[in-house]
PDB file of C-alpha atoms in Angstrom:
ATOM      1  CA  MET I   1      24.041 101.279  65.618  1.00  0.00           C
ATOM      2  CA  PHE I   2      26.868 102.283  62.878  1.00  0.00           C
ATOM      3  CA  SER I   3      29.498 100.608  65.440  1.00  0.00           C
ATOM      4  CA  ALA I   4      27.588  97.665  66.112  1.00  0.00           C
ATOM      5  CA  ALA I   5      27.140  96.786  62.484  1.00  0.00           C
ATOM      6  CA  LEU I   6      30.846  97.546  61.724  1.00  0.00           C
ATOM      7  CA  SER I   7      31.621  95.091  64.517  1.00  0.00           C
ATOM      8  CA  GLY I   8      29.427  92.316  62.638  1.00  0.00           C
ATOM      9  CA  PHE I   9      30.897  93.121  59.185  1.00  0.00           C
ATOM     10  CA  LEU I  10      34.354  92.908  60.400  1.00  0.00           C
ATOM     11  CA  LEU I  11      34.143  89.469  62.878  1.00  0.00           C
ATOM     12  CA  GLY I  12      31.564  87.975  59.810  1.00  0.00           C
ATOM     13  CA  ALA I  13      34.432  88.760  57.530  1.00  0.00           C
ATOM     14  CA  SER I  14      37.097  87.422  59.693  1.00  0.00           C
ATOM     15  CA  LEU I  15      35.195  84.340  59.847  1.00  0.00           C
ATOM     16  CA  ILE I  16      34.668  83.585  56.257  1.00  0.00           C
ATOM     17  CA  ILE I  17      37.421  84.652  54.621  1.00  0.00           C
ATOM     18  CA  ALA I  18      39.862  81.844  55.269  1.00  0.00           C
ATOM     19  CA  ILE I  19      39.803  79.066  52.953  1.00  0.00           C
ATOM     20  CA  GLY I  20      37.513  76.495  53.263  1.00  0.00           C
ATOM     21  CA  ALA I  21      35.212  74.046  51.751  1.00  0.00           C
ATOM     22  CA  GLN I  22      32.614  76.759  50.723  1.00  0.00           C
ATOM     23  CA  ASN I  23      35.111  79.240  49.624  1.00  0.00           C
ATOM     24  CA  ALA I  24      37.021  76.491  47.401  1.00  0.00           C
ATOM     25  CA  PHE I  25      33.910  75.125  45.859  1.00  0.00           C
ATOM     26  CA  ILE I  26      32.700  78.755  44.943  1.00  0.00           C
ATOM     27  CA  LEU I  27      36.196  79.463  43.240  1.00  0.00           C
ATOM     28  CA  ARG I  28      35.968  76.471  41.293  1.00  0.00           C
ATOM     29  CA  GLN I  29      32.058  77.170  40.129  1.00  0.00           C
ATOM     30  CA  GLY I  30      33.298  80.876  39.512  1.00  0.00           C
ATOM     31  CA  LEU I  31      35.995  79.904  37.370  1.00  0.00           C
ATOM     32  CA  LEU I  32      33.848  77.612  35.374  1.00  0.00           C
ATOM     33  CA  ARG I  33      31.127  80.489  35.202  1.00  0.00           C
ATOM     34  CA  GLU I  34      28.696  77.824  36.297  1.00  0.00           C
ATOM     35  CA  HIS I  35      25.492  78.755  38.490  1.00  0.00           C
ATOM     36  CA  VAL I  36      27.301  80.893  40.066  1.00  0.00           C
ATOM     37  CA  PHE I  37      24.727  83.603  41.171  1.00  0.00           C
ATOM     38  CA  VAL I  38      22.332  80.857  42.695  1.00  0.00           C
ATOM     39  CA  LEU I  39      25.705  79.239  44.670  1.00  0.00           C
ATOM     40  CA  CYS I  40      26.748  82.455  45.635  1.00  0.00           C
ATOM     41  CA  LEU I  41      23.251  83.759  47.067  1.00  0.00           C
ATOM     42  CA  ILE I  42      22.602  80.168  48.704  1.00  0.00           C
ATOM     43  CA  CYS I  43      25.595  80.400  50.470  1.00  0.00           C
ATOM     44  CA  ALA I  44      24.978  84.201  51.770  1.00  0.00           C
ATOM     45  CA  LEU I  45      21.615  83.746  52.716  1.00  0.00           C
ATOM     46  CA  SER I  46      22.473  80.542  54.488  1.00  0.00           C
ATOM     47  CA  ASP I  47      25.355  82.399  56.649  1.00  0.00           C
ATOM     48  CA  ALA I  48      22.432  84.791  56.923  1.00  0.00           C
ATOM     49  CA  LEU I  49      19.947  82.633  58.464  1.00  0.00           C
ATOM     50  CA  LEU I  50      22.602  81.164  60.648  1.00  0.00           C
ATOM     51  CA  ILE I  51      23.678  84.464  62.073  1.00  0.00           C
ATOM     52  CA  ALA I  52      20.108  85.301  62.684  1.00  0.00           C
ATOM     53  CA  ALA I  53      19.704  82.284  64.491  1.00  0.00           C
ATOM     54  CA  GLY I  54      22.847  82.688  66.631  1.00  0.00           C
ATOM     55  CA  VAL I  55      21.871  86.420  67.531  1.00  0.00           C
ATOM     56  CA  ALA I  56      18.508  84.804  68.290  1.00  0.00           C
ATOM     57  CA  GLY I  57      19.961  82.909  70.837  1.00  0.00           C
ATOM     58  CA  LEU I  58      20.323  79.448  69.185  1.00  0.00           C
ATOM     59  CA  GLY I  59      23.862  79.456  69.832  1.00  0.00           C
ATOM     60  CA  THR I  60      23.638  78.327  73.517  1.00  0.00           C
ATOM     61  CA  LEU I  61      21.621  75.712  72.712  1.00  0.00           C
ATOM     62  CA  ILE I  62      23.704  73.958  69.705  1.00  0.00           C
ATOM     63  CA  ALA I  63      26.649  74.446  72.477  1.00  0.00           C
ATOM     64  CA  GLN I  64      24.859  72.640  75.111  1.00  0.00           C
ATOM     65  CA  SER I  65      24.177  69.718  72.621  1.00  0.00           C
ATOM     66  CA  PRO I  66      27.880  67.485  71.826  1.00  0.00           C
ATOM     67  CA  THR I  67      25.371  64.611  70.354  1.00  0.00           C
ATOM     68  CA  LEU I  68      24.171  67.205  67.579  1.00  0.00           C
ATOM     69  CA  ILE I  69      27.920  68.544  67.269  1.00  0.00           C
ATOM     70  CA  SER I  70      29.434  64.674  67.000  1.00  0.00           C
ATOM     71  CA  VAL I  71      26.600  63.813  64.334  1.00  0.00           C
ATOM     72  CA  VAL I  72      27.380  66.885  61.954  1.00  0.00           C
ATOM     73  CA  THR I  73      31.281  66.699  62.673  1.00  0.00           C
ATOM     74  CA  LEU I  74      31.167  62.852  61.356  1.00  0.00           C
ATOM     75  CA  GLY I  75      28.611  63.175  58.527  1.00  0.00           C
ATOM     76  CA  GLY I  76      30.935  66.435  57.586  1.00  0.00           C
ATOM     77  CA  ALA I  77      34.157  64.372  57.547  1.00  0.00           C
ATOM     78  CA  ILE I  78      32.591  61.635  55.774  1.00  0.00           C
ATOM     79  CA  PHE I  79      30.943  64.066  52.895  1.00  0.00           C
ATOM     80  CA  LEU I  80      34.851  65.810  52.968  1.00  0.00           C
ATOM     81  CA  PHE I  81      36.790  62.766  52.269  1.00  0.00           C
ATOM     82  CA  TRP I  82      34.711  61.910  49.098  1.00  0.00           C
ATOM     83  CA  TYR I  83      34.584  65.350  47.972  1.00  0.00           C
ATOM     84  CA  ALA I  84      38.281  65.468  48.270  1.00  0.00           C
ATOM     85  CA  SER I  85      38.434  61.959  46.308  1.00  0.00           C
ATOM     86  CA  VAL I  86      36.514  63.338  43.669  1.00  0.00           C
ATOM     87  CA  ALA I  87      38.643  66.329  43.265  1.00  0.00           C
ATOM     88  CA  PHE I  88      41.724  64.026  43.160  1.00  0.00           C
ATOM     89  CA  ARG I  89      40.318  61.837  40.846  1.00  0.00           C
ATOM     90  CA  ARG I  90      39.888  65.186  38.352  1.00  0.00           C
ATOM     91  CA  ALA I  91      43.204  65.961  38.643  1.00  0.00           C
ATOM     92  CA  LEU I  92      44.511  62.805  37.526  1.00  0.00           C
ATOM     93  CA  HIS I  93      42.495  62.228  34.519  1.00  0.00           C
ATOM     94  CA  PRO I  94      42.928  64.952  31.531  1.00  0.00           C
ATOM     95  CA  GLU I  95      39.537  64.177  30.246  1.00  0.00           C
ATOM     96  CA  ALA I  96      37.712  65.201  33.317  1.00  0.00           C
ATOM     97  CA  MET I  97      39.663  68.305  33.628  1.00  0.00           C
ATOM     98  CA  GLN I  98      39.066  69.041  29.896  1.00  0.00           C
ATOM     99  CA  ALA I  99      34.837  68.444  30.673  1.00  0.00           C
ATOM    100  CA  ALA I 100      35.092  70.726  33.970  1.00  0.00           C
ATOM    101  CA  ARG I 101      36.698  73.487  31.760  1.00  0.00           C
ATOM    102  CA  ASN I 102      33.729  73.103  28.832  1.00  0.00           C
ATOM    103  CA  GLY I 103      31.070  72.963  32.207  1.00  0.00           C
ATOM    104  CA  GLY I 104      28.193  70.668  31.958  1.00  0.00           C
ATOM    105  CA  GLY I 105      27.628  70.310  35.889  1.00  0.00           C
ATOM    106  CA  THR I 106      23.699  70.609  36.558  1.00  0.00           C
ATOM    107  CA  LEU I 107      22.407  73.262  38.897  1.00  0.00           C
ATOM    108  CA  LYS I 108      20.506  70.250  40.987  1.00  0.00           C
ATOM    109  CA  ALA I 109      24.091  68.710  41.879  1.00  0.00           C
ATOM    110  CA  ALA I 110      25.984  71.787  42.077  1.00  0.00           C
ATOM    111  CA  VAL I 111      23.083  73.272  44.928  1.00  0.00           C
ATOM    112  CA  ALA I 112      23.175  69.699  46.678  1.00  0.00           C
ATOM    113  CA  THR I 113      26.786  70.153  46.776  1.00  0.00           C
ATOM    114  CA  VAL I 114      26.911  73.648  48.485  1.00  0.00           C
ATOM    115  CA  LEU I 115      24.250  72.763  50.591  1.00  0.00           C
ATOM    116  CA  ALA I 116      26.347  70.001  51.969  1.00  0.00           C
ATOM    117  CA  LEU I 117      29.345  71.435  52.378  1.00  0.00           C
ATOM    118  CA  THR I 118      27.431  74.336  54.220  1.00  0.00           C
ATOM    119  CA  PHE I 119      25.627  72.526  56.514  1.00  0.00           C
ATOM    120  CA  LEU I 120      27.447  69.304  56.945  1.00  0.00           C
ATOM    121  CA  ASN I 121      30.485  71.675  58.499  1.00  0.00           C
ATOM    122  CA  PRO I 122      30.612  71.838  62.043  1.00  0.00           C
ATOM    123  CA  HIS I 123      32.912  75.013  61.757  1.00  0.00           C
ATOM    124  CA  VAL I 124      29.399  76.799  60.567  1.00  0.00           C
ATOM    125  CA  TYR I 125      27.721  75.988  64.044  1.00  0.00           C
ATOM    126  CA  LEU I 126      30.437  76.884  65.976  1.00  0.00           C
ATOM    127  CA  ASP I 127      31.926  79.855  64.056  1.00  0.00           C
ATOM    128  CA  THR I 128      28.245  81.565  62.887  1.00  0.00           C
ATOM    129  CA  VAL I 129      25.547  80.288  65.455  1.00  0.00           C
ATOM    130  CA  VAL I 130      27.948  80.044  68.228  1.00  0.00           C
ATOM    131  CA  LEU I 131      30.797  81.942  68.258  1.00  0.00           C
ATOM    132  CA  LEU I 132      28.871  85.229  66.545  1.00  0.00           C
ATOM    133  CA  GLY I 133      25.827  84.632  68.403  1.00  0.00           C
ATOM    134  CA  GLY I 134      27.677  84.298  71.978  1.00  0.00           C
ATOM    135  CA  LEU I 135      29.373  88.070  71.139  1.00  0.00           C
ATOM    136  CA  SER I 136      26.210  89.509  70.247  1.00  0.00           C
ATOM    137  CA  ALA I 137      24.900  89.529  73.871  1.00  0.00           C
ATOM    138  CA  ARG I 138      27.497  92.562  73.634  1.00  0.00           C
ATOM    139  CA  PHE I 139      24.612  94.787  72.270  1.00  0.00           C
ATOM    140  CA  GLU I 140      21.319  95.271  73.003  1.00  0.00           C
ATOM    141  CA  GLY I 141      17.626  95.841  70.904  1.00  0.00           C
ATOM    142  CA  ALA I 142      18.256  97.886  67.491  1.00  0.00           C
ATOM    143  CA  ASN I 143      22.323  97.469  68.011  1.00  0.00           C
ATOM    144  CA  ARG I 144      21.928  93.814  68.179  1.00  0.00           C
ATOM    145  CA  ALA I 145      20.193  93.851  65.176  1.00  0.00           C
ATOM    146  CA  ALA I 146      22.682  95.762  63.439  1.00  0.00           C
ATOM    147  CA  TYR I 147      25.343  93.637  64.619  1.00  0.00           C
ATOM    148  CA  GLY I 148      23.367  90.509  63.239  1.00  0.00           C
ATOM    149  CA  LEU I 149      22.746  92.462  60.045  1.00  0.00           C
ATOM    150  CA  GLY I 150      26.648  93.560  59.359  1.00  0.00           C
ATOM    151  CA  ALA I 151      27.619  90.014  59.733  1.00  0.00           C
ATOM    152  CA  ALA I 152      24.908  89.250  57.236  1.00  0.00           C
ATOM    153  CA  VAL I 153      26.513  91.640  54.769  1.00  0.00           C
ATOM    154  CA  SER I 154      29.907  90.518  54.771  1.00  0.00           C
ATOM    155  CA  SER I 155      28.779  86.951  53.619  1.00  0.00           C
ATOM    156  CA  PHE I 156      26.796  88.535  50.982  1.00  0.00           C
ATOM    157  CA  VAL I 157      29.989  90.651  49.784  1.00  0.00           C
ATOM    158  CA  TRP I 158      32.308  87.993  50.303  1.00  0.00           C
ATOM    159  CA  PHE I 159      30.862  85.276  48.396  1.00  0.00           C
ATOM    160  CA  PHE I 160      29.610  87.386  45.438  1.00  0.00           C
ATOM    161  CA  GLY I 161      33.374  88.767  45.333  1.00  0.00           C
ATOM    162  CA  LEU I 162      34.867  85.330  45.405  1.00  0.00           C
ATOM    163  CA  GLY I 163      32.332  83.948  42.995  1.00  0.00           C
ATOM    164  CA  TYR I 164      32.204  86.732  40.234  1.00  0.00           C
ATOM    165  CA  GLY I 165      35.926  87.658  40.805  1.00  0.00           C
ATOM    166  CA  ALA I 166      37.177  84.294  40.304  1.00  0.00           C
ATOM    167  CA  ARG I 167      36.832  84.914  36.669  1.00  0.00           C
ATOM    168  CA  LEU I 168      39.805  87.575  36.681  1.00  0.00           C
ATOM    169  CA  LEU I 169      41.942  84.512  37.052  1.00  0.00           C
ATOM    170  CA  GLN I 170      40.464  82.361  33.594  1.00  0.00           C
ATOM    171  CA  PRO I 171      43.643  83.556  31.788  1.00  0.00           C
ATOM    172  CA  VAL I 172      45.709  81.141  34.240  1.00  0.00           C
ATOM    173  CA  PHE I 173      43.228  78.659  33.707  1.00  0.00           C
ATOM    174  CA  ALA I 174      43.476  78.055  30.019  1.00  0.00           C
ATOM    175  CA  LYS I 175      45.960  75.403  30.654  1.00  0.00           C
ATOM    176  CA  PRO I 176      45.111  71.821  31.898  1.00  0.00           C
ATOM    177  CA  SER I 177      47.841  72.281  34.480  1.00  0.00           C
ATOM    178  CA  ALA I 178      46.620  75.140  36.171  1.00  0.00           C
ATOM    179  CA  TRP I 179      43.030  72.924  36.837  1.00  0.00           C
ATOM    180  CA  ARG I 180      45.224  70.061  37.714  1.00  0.00           C
ATOM    181  CA  VAL I 181      47.097  72.498  40.728  1.00  0.00           C
ATOM    182  CA  LEU I 182      43.958  73.963  41.657  1.00  0.00           C
ATOM    183  CA  ASP I 183      41.495  70.246  41.926  1.00  0.00           C
ATOM    184  CA  VAL I 184      44.748  69.188  43.776  1.00  0.00           C
ATOM    185  CA  LEU I 185      44.866  72.400  46.511  1.00  0.00           C
ATOM    186  CA  ILE I 186      40.597  71.694  46.509  1.00  0.00           C
ATOM    187  CA  GLY I 187      41.088  67.957  47.611  1.00  0.00           C
ATOM    188  CA  LEU I 188      44.217  68.878  49.940  1.00  0.00           C
ATOM    189  CA  VAL I 189      41.673  71.639  51.552  1.00  0.00           C
ATOM    190  CA  MET I 190      38.925  69.061  51.683  1.00  0.00           C
ATOM    191  CA  ALA I 191      40.764  66.268  52.994  1.00  0.00           C
ATOM    192  CA  GLY I 192      42.653  68.496  55.563  1.00  0.00           C
ATOM    193  CA  ILE I 193      39.102  69.923  56.860  1.00  0.00           C
ATOM    194  CA  ALA I 194      37.633  66.213  56.781  1.00  0.00           C
ATOM    195  CA  LEU I 195      40.706  64.996  58.711  1.00  0.00           C
ATOM    196  CA  SER I 196      40.641  67.391  61.504  1.00  0.00           C
ATOM    197  CA  LEU I 197      36.554  66.596  61.747  1.00  0.00           C
ATOM    198  CA  LEU I 198      37.360  63.096  62.221  1.00  0.00           C
ATOM    199  CA  VAL I 199      39.938  63.735  65.210  1.00  0.00           C
ATOM    200  CA  ARG I 200      37.781  66.184  66.927  1.00  0.00           C
ATOM    201  CA  PHE I 201      34.990  63.279  66.774  1.00  0.00           C
ATOM    202  CA  LEU I 202      37.450  60.430  67.848  1.00  0.00           C
ATOM    203  CA  ASN I 203      38.284  62.888  70.538  1.00  0.00           C
ATOM    204  CA  ASN I 204      34.970  63.659  71.916  1.00  0.00           C
TER     205      ASN I 204
END
């Protein structure tokens, strides 16, 4: 069982550590120290839910539903383009950066954003549900459950580590120029993912 759990942990970690929409948002919230626990918990629980669904066999159904994937892909691209524009506007206006450094974002808005970044991203379904779920077929019974648990634990470790570890970078972000660079990078990440989703949608 330990071997199966370790396999799930390492594969889960390899899929979520790459810079993506969720990670960029959690990093920024961690730097602001705003709603970090709730947002990290939502991301980790969402991953755990999707991993459980994949291990239970939902990945096969999703893989056979191109219409569902197309709808999520288009919706995700539109949302990510919008979020990228917000990040670029923050980078262009010093007063917006100052407001960001002072906090003020509502929990409701932050939760809505992180849920959209999670469930409007088809990569979440393809990687977490289809890929992780598909590879769970190598295991049976308790070992399969251990594999899924290991993958879920990797999400908890990563998101809470990222959210609370971000504060170590706060001395760097004492300057407005650092926030400008961060928001430009976040905008580029979001726009890049959105563009890749749009290309995938058009090619389907």
